[in-house]
mmCIF file of C-alpha atoms in Angstrom:
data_model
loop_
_atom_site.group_PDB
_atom_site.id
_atom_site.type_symbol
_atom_site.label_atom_id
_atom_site.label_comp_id
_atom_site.label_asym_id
_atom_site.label_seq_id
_atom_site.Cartn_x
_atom_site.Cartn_y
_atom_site.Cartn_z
ATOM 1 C CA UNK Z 3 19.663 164.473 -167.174
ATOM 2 C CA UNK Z 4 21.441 167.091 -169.263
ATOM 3 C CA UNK Z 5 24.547 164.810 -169.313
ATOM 4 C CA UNK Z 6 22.692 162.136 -170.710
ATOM 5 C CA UNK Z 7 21.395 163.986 -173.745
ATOM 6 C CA UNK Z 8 24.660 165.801 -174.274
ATOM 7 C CA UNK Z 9 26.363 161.966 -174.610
ATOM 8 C CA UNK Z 10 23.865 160.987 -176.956
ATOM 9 C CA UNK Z 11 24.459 164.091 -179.225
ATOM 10 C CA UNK Z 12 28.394 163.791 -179.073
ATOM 11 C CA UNK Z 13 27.697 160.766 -181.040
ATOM 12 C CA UNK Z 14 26.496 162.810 -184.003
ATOM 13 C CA UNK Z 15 28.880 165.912 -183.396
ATOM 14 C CA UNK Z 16 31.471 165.993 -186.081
ATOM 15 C CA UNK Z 17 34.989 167.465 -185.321
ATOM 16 C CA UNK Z 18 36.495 167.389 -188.550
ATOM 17 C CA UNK Z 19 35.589 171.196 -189.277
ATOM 18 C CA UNK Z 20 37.472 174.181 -188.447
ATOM 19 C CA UNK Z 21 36.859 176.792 -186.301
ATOM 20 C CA UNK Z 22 35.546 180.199 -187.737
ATOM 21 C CA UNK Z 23 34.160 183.533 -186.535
ATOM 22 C CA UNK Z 24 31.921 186.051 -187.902
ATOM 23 C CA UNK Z 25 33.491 187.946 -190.444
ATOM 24 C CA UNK Z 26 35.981 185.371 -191.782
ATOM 25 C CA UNK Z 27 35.233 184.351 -195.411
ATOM 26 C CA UNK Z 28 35.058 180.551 -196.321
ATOM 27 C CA UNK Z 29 34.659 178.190 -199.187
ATOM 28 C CA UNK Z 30 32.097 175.445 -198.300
ATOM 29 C CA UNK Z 31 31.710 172.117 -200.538
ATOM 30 C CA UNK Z 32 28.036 170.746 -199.547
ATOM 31 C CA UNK Z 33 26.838 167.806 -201.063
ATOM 32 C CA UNK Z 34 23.174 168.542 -203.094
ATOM 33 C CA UNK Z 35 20.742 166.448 -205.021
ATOM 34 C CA UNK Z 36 18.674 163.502 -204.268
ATOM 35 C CA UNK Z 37 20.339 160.216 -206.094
ATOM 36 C CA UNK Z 38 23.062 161.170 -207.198
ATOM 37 C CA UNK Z 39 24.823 163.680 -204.843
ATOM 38 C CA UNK Z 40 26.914 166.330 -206.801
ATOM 39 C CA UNK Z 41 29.271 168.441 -205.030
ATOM 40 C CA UNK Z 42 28.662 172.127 -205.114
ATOM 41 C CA UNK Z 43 30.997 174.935 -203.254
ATOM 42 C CA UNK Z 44 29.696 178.205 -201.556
ATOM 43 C CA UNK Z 45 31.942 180.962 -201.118
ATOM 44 C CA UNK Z 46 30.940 183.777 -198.211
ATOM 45 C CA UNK Z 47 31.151 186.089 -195.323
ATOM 46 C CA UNK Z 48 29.816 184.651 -192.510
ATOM 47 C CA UNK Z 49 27.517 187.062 -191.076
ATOM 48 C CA UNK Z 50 26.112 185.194 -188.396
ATOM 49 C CA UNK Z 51 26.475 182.149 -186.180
ATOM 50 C CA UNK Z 52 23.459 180.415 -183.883
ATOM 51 C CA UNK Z 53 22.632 177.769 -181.370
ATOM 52 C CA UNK Z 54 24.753 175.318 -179.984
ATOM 53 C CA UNK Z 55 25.280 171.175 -180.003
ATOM 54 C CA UNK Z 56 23.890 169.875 -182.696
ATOM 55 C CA UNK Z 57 21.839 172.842 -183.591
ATOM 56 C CA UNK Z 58 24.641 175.027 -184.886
ATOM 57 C CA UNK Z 59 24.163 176.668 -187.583
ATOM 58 C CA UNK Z 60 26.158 179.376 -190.232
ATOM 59 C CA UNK Z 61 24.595 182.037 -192.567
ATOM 60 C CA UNK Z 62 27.106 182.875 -195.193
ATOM 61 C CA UNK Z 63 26.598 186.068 -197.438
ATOM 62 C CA UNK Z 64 28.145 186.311 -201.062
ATOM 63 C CA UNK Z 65 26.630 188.797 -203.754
ATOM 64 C CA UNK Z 66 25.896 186.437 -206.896
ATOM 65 C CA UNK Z 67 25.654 188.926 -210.217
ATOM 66 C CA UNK Z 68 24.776 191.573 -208.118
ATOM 67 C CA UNK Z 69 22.367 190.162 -206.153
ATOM 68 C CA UNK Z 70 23.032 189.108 -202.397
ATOM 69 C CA UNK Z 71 22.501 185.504 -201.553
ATOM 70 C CA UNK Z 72 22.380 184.182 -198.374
ATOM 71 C CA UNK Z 73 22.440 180.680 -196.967
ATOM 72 C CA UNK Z 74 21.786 178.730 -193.981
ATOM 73 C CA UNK Z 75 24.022 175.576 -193.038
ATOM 74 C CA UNK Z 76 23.704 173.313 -190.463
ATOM 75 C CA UNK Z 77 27.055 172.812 -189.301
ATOM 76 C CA UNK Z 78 26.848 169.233 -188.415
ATOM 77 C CA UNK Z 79 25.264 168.223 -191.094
ATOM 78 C CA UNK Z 80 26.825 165.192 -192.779
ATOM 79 C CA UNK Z 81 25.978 166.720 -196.079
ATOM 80 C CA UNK Z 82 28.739 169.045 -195.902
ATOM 81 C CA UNK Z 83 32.024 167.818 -196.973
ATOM 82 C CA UNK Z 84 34.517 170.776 -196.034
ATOM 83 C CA UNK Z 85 34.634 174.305 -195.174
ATOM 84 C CA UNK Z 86 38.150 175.871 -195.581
ATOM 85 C CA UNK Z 87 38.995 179.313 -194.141
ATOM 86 C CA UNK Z 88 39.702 181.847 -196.924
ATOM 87 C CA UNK Z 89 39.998 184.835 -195.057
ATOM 88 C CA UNK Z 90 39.906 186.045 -191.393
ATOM 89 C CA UNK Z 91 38.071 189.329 -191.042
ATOM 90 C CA UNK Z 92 38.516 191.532 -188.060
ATOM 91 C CA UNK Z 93 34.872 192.663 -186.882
ATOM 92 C CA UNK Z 94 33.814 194.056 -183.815
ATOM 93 C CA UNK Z 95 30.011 192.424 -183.985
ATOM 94 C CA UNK Z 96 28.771 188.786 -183.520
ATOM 95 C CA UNK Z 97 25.999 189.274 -186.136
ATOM 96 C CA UNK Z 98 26.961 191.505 -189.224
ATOM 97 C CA UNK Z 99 23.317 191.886 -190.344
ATOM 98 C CA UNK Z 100 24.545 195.468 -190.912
ATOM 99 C CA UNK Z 101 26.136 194.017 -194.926
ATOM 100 C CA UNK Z 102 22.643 193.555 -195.583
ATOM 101 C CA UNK Z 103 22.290 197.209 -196.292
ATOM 102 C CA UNK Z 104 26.291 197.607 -197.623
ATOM 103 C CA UNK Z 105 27.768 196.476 -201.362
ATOM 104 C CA UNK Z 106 30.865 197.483 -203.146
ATOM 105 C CA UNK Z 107 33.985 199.522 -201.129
ATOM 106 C CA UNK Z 108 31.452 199.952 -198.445
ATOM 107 C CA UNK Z 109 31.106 196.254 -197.742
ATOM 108 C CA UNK Z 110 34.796 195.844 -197.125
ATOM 109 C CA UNK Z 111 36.100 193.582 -193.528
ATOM 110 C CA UNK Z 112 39.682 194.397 -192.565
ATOM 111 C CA UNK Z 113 41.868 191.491 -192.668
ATOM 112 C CA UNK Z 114 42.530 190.103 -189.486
ATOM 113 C CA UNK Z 115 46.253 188.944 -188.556
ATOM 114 C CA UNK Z 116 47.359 187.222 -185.454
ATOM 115 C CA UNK Z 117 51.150 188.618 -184.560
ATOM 116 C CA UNK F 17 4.795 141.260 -176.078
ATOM 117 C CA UNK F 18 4.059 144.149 -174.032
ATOM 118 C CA UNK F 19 2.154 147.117 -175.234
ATOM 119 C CA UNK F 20 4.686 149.565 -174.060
ATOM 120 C CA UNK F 21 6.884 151.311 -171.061
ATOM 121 C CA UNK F 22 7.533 154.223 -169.356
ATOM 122 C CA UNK F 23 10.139 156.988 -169.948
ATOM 123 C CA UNK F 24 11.404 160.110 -168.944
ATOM 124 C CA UNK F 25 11.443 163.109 -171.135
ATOM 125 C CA UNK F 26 14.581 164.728 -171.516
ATOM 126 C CA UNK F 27 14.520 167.786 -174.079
ATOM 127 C CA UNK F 28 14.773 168.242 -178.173
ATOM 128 C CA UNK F 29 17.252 168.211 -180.469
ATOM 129 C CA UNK F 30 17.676 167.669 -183.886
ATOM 130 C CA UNK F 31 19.094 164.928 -185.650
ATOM 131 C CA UNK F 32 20.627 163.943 -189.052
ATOM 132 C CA UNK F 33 18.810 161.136 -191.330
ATOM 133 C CA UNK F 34 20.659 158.900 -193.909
ATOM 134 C CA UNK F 35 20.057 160.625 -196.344
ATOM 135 C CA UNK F 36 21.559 163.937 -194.733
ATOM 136 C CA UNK F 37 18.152 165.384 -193.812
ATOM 137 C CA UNK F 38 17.603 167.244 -190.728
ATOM 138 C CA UNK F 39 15.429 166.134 -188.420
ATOM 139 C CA UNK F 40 13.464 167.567 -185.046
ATOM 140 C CA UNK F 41 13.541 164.806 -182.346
ATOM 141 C CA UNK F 42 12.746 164.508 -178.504
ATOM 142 C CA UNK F 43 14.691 161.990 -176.410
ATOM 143 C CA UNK F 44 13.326 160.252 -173.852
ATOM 144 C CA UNK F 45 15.647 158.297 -171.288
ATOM 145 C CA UNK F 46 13.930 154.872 -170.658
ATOM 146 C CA UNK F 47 15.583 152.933 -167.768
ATOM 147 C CA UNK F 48 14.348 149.706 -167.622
ATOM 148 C CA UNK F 49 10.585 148.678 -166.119
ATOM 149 C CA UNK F 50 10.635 145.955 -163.604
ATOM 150 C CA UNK F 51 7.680 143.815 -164.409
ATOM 151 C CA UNK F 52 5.528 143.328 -161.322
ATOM 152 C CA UNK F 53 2.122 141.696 -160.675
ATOM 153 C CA UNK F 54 1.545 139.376 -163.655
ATOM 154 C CA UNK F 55 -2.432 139.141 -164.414
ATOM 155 C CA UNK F 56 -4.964 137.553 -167.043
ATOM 156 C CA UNK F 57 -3.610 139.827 -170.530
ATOM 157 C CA UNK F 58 -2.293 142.454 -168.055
ATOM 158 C CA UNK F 59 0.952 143.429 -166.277
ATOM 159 C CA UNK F 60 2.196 145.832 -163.755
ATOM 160 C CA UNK F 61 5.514 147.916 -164.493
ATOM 161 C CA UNK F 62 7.848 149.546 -162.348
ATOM 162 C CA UNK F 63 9.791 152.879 -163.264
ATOM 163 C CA UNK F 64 12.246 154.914 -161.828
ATOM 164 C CA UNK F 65 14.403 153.848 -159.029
ATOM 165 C CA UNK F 66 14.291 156.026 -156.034
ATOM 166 C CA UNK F 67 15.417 155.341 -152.487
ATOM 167 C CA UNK F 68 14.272 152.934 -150.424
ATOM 168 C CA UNK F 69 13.490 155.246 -147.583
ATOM 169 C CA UNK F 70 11.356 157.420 -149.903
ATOM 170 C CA UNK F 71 8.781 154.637 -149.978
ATOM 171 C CA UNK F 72 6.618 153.617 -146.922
ATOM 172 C CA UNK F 73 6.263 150.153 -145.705
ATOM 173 C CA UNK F 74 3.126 148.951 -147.025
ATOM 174 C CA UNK F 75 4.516 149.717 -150.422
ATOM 175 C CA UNK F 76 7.779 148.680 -149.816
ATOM 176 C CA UNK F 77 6.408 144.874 -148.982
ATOM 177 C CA UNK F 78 4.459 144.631 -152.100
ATOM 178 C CA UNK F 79 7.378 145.500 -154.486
ATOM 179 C CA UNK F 80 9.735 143.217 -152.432
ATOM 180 C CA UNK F 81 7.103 140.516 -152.583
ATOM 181 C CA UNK F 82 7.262 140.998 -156.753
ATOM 182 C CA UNK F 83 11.006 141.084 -156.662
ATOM 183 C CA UNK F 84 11.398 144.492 -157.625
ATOM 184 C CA UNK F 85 13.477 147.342 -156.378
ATOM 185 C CA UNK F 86 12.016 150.210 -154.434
ATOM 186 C CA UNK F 87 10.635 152.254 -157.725
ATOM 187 C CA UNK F 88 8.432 155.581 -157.900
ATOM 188 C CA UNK F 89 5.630 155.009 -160.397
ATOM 189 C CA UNK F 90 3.510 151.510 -161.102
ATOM 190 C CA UNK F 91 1.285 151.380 -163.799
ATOM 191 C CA UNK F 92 -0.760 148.682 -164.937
ATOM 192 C CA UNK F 93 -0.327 147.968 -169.064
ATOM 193 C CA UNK F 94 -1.683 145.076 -171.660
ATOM 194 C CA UNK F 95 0.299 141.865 -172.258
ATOM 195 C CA UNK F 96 -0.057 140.296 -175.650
ATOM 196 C CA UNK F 97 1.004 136.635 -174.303
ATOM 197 C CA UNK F 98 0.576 134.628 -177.488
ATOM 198 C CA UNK F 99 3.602 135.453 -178.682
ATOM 199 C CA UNK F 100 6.110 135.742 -176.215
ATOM 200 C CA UNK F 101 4.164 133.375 -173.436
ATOM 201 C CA UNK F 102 3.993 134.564 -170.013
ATOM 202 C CA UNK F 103 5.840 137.280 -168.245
ATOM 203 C CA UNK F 104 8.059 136.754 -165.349
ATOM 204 C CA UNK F 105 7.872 139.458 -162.105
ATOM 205 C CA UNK F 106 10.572 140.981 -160.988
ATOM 206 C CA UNK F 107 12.509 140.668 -164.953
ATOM 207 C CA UNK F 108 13.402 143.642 -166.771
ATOM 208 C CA UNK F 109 12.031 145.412 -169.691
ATOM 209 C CA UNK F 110 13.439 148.076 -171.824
ATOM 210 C CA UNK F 111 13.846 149.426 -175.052
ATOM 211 C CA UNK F 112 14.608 146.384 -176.846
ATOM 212 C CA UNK F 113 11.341 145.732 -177.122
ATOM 213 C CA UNK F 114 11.184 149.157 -180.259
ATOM 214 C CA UNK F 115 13.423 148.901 -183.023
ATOM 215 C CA UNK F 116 13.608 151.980 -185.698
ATOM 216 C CA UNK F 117 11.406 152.761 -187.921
ATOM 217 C CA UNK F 118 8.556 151.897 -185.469
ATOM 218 C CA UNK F 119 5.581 153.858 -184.943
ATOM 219 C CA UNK F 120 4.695 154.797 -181.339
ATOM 220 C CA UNK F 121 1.949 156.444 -179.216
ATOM 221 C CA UNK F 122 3.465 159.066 -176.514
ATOM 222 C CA UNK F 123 1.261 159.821 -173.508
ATOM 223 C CA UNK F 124 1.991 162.608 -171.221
ATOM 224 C CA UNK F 125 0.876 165.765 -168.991
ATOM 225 C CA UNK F 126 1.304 168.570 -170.662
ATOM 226 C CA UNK F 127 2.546 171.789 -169.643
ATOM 227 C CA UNK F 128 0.249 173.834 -167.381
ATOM 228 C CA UNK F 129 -1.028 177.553 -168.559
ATOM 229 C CA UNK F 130 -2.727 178.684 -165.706
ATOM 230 C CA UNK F 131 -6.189 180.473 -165.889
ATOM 231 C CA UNK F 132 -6.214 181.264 -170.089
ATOM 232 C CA UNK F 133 -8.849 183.043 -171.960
ATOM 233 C CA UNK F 134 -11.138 182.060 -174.928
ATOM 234 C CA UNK F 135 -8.474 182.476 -177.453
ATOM 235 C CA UNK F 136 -5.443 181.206 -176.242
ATOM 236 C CA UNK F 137 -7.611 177.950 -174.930
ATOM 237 C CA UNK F 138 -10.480 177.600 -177.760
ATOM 238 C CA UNK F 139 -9.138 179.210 -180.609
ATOM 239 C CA UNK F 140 -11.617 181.973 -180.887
ATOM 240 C CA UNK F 141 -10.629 184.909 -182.764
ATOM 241 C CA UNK F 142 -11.734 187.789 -180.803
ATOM 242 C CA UNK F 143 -12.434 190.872 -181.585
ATOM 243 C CA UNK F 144 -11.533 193.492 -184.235
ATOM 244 C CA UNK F 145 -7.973 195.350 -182.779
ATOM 245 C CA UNK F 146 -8.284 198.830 -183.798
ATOM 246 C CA UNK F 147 -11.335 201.759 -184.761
ATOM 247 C CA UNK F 148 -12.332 202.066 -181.265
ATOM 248 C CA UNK F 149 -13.499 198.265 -180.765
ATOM 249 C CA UNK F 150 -13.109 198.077 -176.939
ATOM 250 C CA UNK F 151 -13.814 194.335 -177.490
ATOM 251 C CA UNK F 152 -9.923 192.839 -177.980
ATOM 252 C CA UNK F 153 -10.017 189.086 -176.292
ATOM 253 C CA UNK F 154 -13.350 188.961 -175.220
ATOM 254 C CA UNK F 155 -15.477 185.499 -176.192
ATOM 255 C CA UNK F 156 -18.640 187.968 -177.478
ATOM 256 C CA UNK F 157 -22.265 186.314 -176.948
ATOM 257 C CA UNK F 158 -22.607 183.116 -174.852
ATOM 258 C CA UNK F 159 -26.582 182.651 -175.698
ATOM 259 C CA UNK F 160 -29.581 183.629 -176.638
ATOM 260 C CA UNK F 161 -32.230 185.718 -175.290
ATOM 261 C CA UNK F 162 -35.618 184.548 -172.800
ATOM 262 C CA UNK F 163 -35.938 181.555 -174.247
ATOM 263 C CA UNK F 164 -33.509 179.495 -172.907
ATOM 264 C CA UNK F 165 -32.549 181.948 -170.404
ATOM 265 C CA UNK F 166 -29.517 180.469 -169.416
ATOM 266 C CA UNK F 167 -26.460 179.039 -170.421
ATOM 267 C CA UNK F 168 -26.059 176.070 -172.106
ATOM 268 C CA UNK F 169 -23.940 173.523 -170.154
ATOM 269 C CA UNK F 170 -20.550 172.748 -171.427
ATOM 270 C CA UNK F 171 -19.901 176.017 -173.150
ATOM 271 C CA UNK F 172 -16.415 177.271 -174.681
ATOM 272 C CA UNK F 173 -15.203 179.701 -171.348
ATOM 273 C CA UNK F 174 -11.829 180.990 -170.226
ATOM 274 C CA UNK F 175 -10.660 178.440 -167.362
ATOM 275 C CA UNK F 176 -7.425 176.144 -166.759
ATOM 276 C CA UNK F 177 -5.688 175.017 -169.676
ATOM 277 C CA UNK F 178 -3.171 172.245 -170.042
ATOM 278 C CA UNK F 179 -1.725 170.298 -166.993
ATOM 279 C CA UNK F 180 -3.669 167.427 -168.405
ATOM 280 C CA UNK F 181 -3.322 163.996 -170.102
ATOM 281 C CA UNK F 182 -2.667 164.333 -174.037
ATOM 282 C CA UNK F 183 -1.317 161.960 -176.200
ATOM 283 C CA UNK F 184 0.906 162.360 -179.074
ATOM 284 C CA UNK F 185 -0.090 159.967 -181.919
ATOM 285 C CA UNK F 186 2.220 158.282 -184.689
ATOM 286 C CA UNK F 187 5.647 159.436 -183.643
ATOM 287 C CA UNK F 188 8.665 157.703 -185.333
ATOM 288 C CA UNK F 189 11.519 156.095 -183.777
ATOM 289 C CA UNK F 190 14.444 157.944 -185.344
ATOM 290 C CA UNK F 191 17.615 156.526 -183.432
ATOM 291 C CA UNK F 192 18.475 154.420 -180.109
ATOM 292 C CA UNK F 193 20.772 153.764 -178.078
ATOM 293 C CA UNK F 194 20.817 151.187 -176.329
ATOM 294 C CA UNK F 195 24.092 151.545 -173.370
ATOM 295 C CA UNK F 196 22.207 154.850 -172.690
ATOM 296 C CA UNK F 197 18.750 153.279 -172.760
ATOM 297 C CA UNK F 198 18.028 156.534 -174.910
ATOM 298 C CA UNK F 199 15.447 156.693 -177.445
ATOM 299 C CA UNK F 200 15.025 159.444 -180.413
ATOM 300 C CA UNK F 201 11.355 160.385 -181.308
ATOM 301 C CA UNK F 202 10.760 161.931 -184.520
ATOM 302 C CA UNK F 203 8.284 165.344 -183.786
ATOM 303 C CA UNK F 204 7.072 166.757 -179.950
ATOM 304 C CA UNK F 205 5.973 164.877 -176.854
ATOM 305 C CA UNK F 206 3.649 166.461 -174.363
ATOM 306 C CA UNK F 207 4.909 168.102 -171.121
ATOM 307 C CA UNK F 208 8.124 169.504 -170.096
ATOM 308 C CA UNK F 209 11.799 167.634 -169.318
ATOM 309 C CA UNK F 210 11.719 165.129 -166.827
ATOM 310 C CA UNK F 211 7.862 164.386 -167.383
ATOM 311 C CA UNK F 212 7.417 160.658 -167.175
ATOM 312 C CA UNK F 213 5.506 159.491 -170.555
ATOM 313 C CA UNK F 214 3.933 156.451 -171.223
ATOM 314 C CA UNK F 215 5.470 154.973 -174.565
ATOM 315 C CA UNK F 216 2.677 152.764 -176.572
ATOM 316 C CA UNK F 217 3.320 150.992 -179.621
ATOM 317 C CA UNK F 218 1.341 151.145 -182.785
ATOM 318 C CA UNK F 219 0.305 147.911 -184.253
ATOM 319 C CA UNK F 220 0.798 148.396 -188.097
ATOM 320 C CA UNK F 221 0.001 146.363 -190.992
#
């Protein structure tokens, strides 16, 4: 039964995106509007990441003239063109709802390097 | 035409429109219905092959007599023969017979809740929660006084809830697929996975 299902969601699955974890920064183009579709990037930290198949999803956090934003993408949503990996962070958490409450030098995510 | 088959209810997902949209879907895994006894606007349907051994013989004489393969569940559904002229037993029927776009009625058994009170199976509101209330869930008055001195019949009570026939109305065919004899249902469909679920079109226009 499972199986099934799982064949007829691979159909929508895309695997054209990169991998990312939380705590890596990234620079998503989305596509937005109704007619005409313009292309519009969001730059984050991705604080969290839920569900699986095709109900994936990504919350990235920027702060926007001071204020934080956050937003919710769908991950296989056709609507989004391409997310590129800016930065890998090295975090010890799988959500980082804790840079809800942190801004400025506090809000800093050590760089993460592979040797 | 035939007014609609049976399926099997396999779980939800969600699923992405043209227009990029997300959307919340249930698929339902419809093997093809054998078509069985063939009467005046009316035909029987066969779903889900099991065994042959499962069956006993009585059974397993009338479905060979239609031509169809040992199958759990027979139901008996409306034949619109006007259009397509008779139906023959022992053919196939599937999903070919919804395209997307249409608009379908989805009968099922829904999930069983046991014994529930007033408010989880009426709606009531209950009573206040705090200042000493003492009356939290409770359904409050159920009648008057001496005159009628008793209770009228039907009332609201706690009792069994679900585990009984509902129907979904107007549900949209999203997607299909038609190796997988898979369909996609826009919205919720009573009952849990595996429930079978009796798939009804709409007439429109």
């Amino acid at each position: 039964m499972k199986k099934i299902m799982t064949e007829m969601i691979n159909k929508h699955i895309r695997k054209d995106l990169p991998e990312f974890n939380p705590g890596d920064n990234l620079k998503v183009e989305f596509k937005v509007g109704e007619e005409k579709k313009r292309i519009q990037v969001f730059e984050g930290l991705v604080i969290a990441k839920s569900g699986e198949g095709l109900n994936k999803t990504f919350t990235l956090r920027k702060h926007s003239f001071g204020i934080g934003v956050e937003k919710v993408f769908p991950y296989h949503s056709p609507l989004i063109k391409s997310i590129k990996v800016v930065r890998k962070g090295k975090v010890r958490r799988s959500k980082l709802y804790y840079m809800r409450q942190r801004y400025g030098k506090a809000a800093r995510i050590k760089e993460k390097t592979d040797y | 035409m035939i007014e609609g088959i049976l399926g099997k209810k396999l779980g939800m997902t969600r699923l992405f429109d043209d227009k990029g949209a997300s959307v919340g879907v249930t698929l339902i895994y419809c093997e093809p219905c054998y078509i069985g006894d063939v009467k005046e606007g009316k035909v029987q349907i066969g779903f889900g092959e099991i065994k042959e051994n499962k069956l006993n013989k009585s059974i397993r004489g009338y479905l060979e007599s239609k031509n169809i393969p040992p199958v759990k569940y027979l139901k008996e559904v409306k034949w619109d023969s006007s259009k397509d002229g008779a139906p023959k037993a022992g053919t196939k029927i599937g999903i070919e017979i919804f395209k997307n776009g249409d608009i379908v009625d989805i009968k099922g058994k829904s999930k069983g809740k046991g014994f529930a009170g007033v408010m989880k199976r009426w709606g009531f509101s209950g009573g206040p929660a705090g200042h000493g209330s003492r009356s939290h869930r409770i359904p409050g008055s159920i009648g008057q006084s001496s005159d009628p001195s008793r209770v009228w019949p039907g009332l609201k009570m706690a009792g069994r809830k679900g585990g009984e026939s509902v129907i979904s109305k107007n549900l949209e065919i999203v997607d299909k697929d038609p190796a997988k004899n898979l369909i996609a249902v826009k919205g919720s469909v009573p009952g849990a996975g595996k429930n079978v679920v009796f798939i009804k079109k709409v007439q429109t226009g």
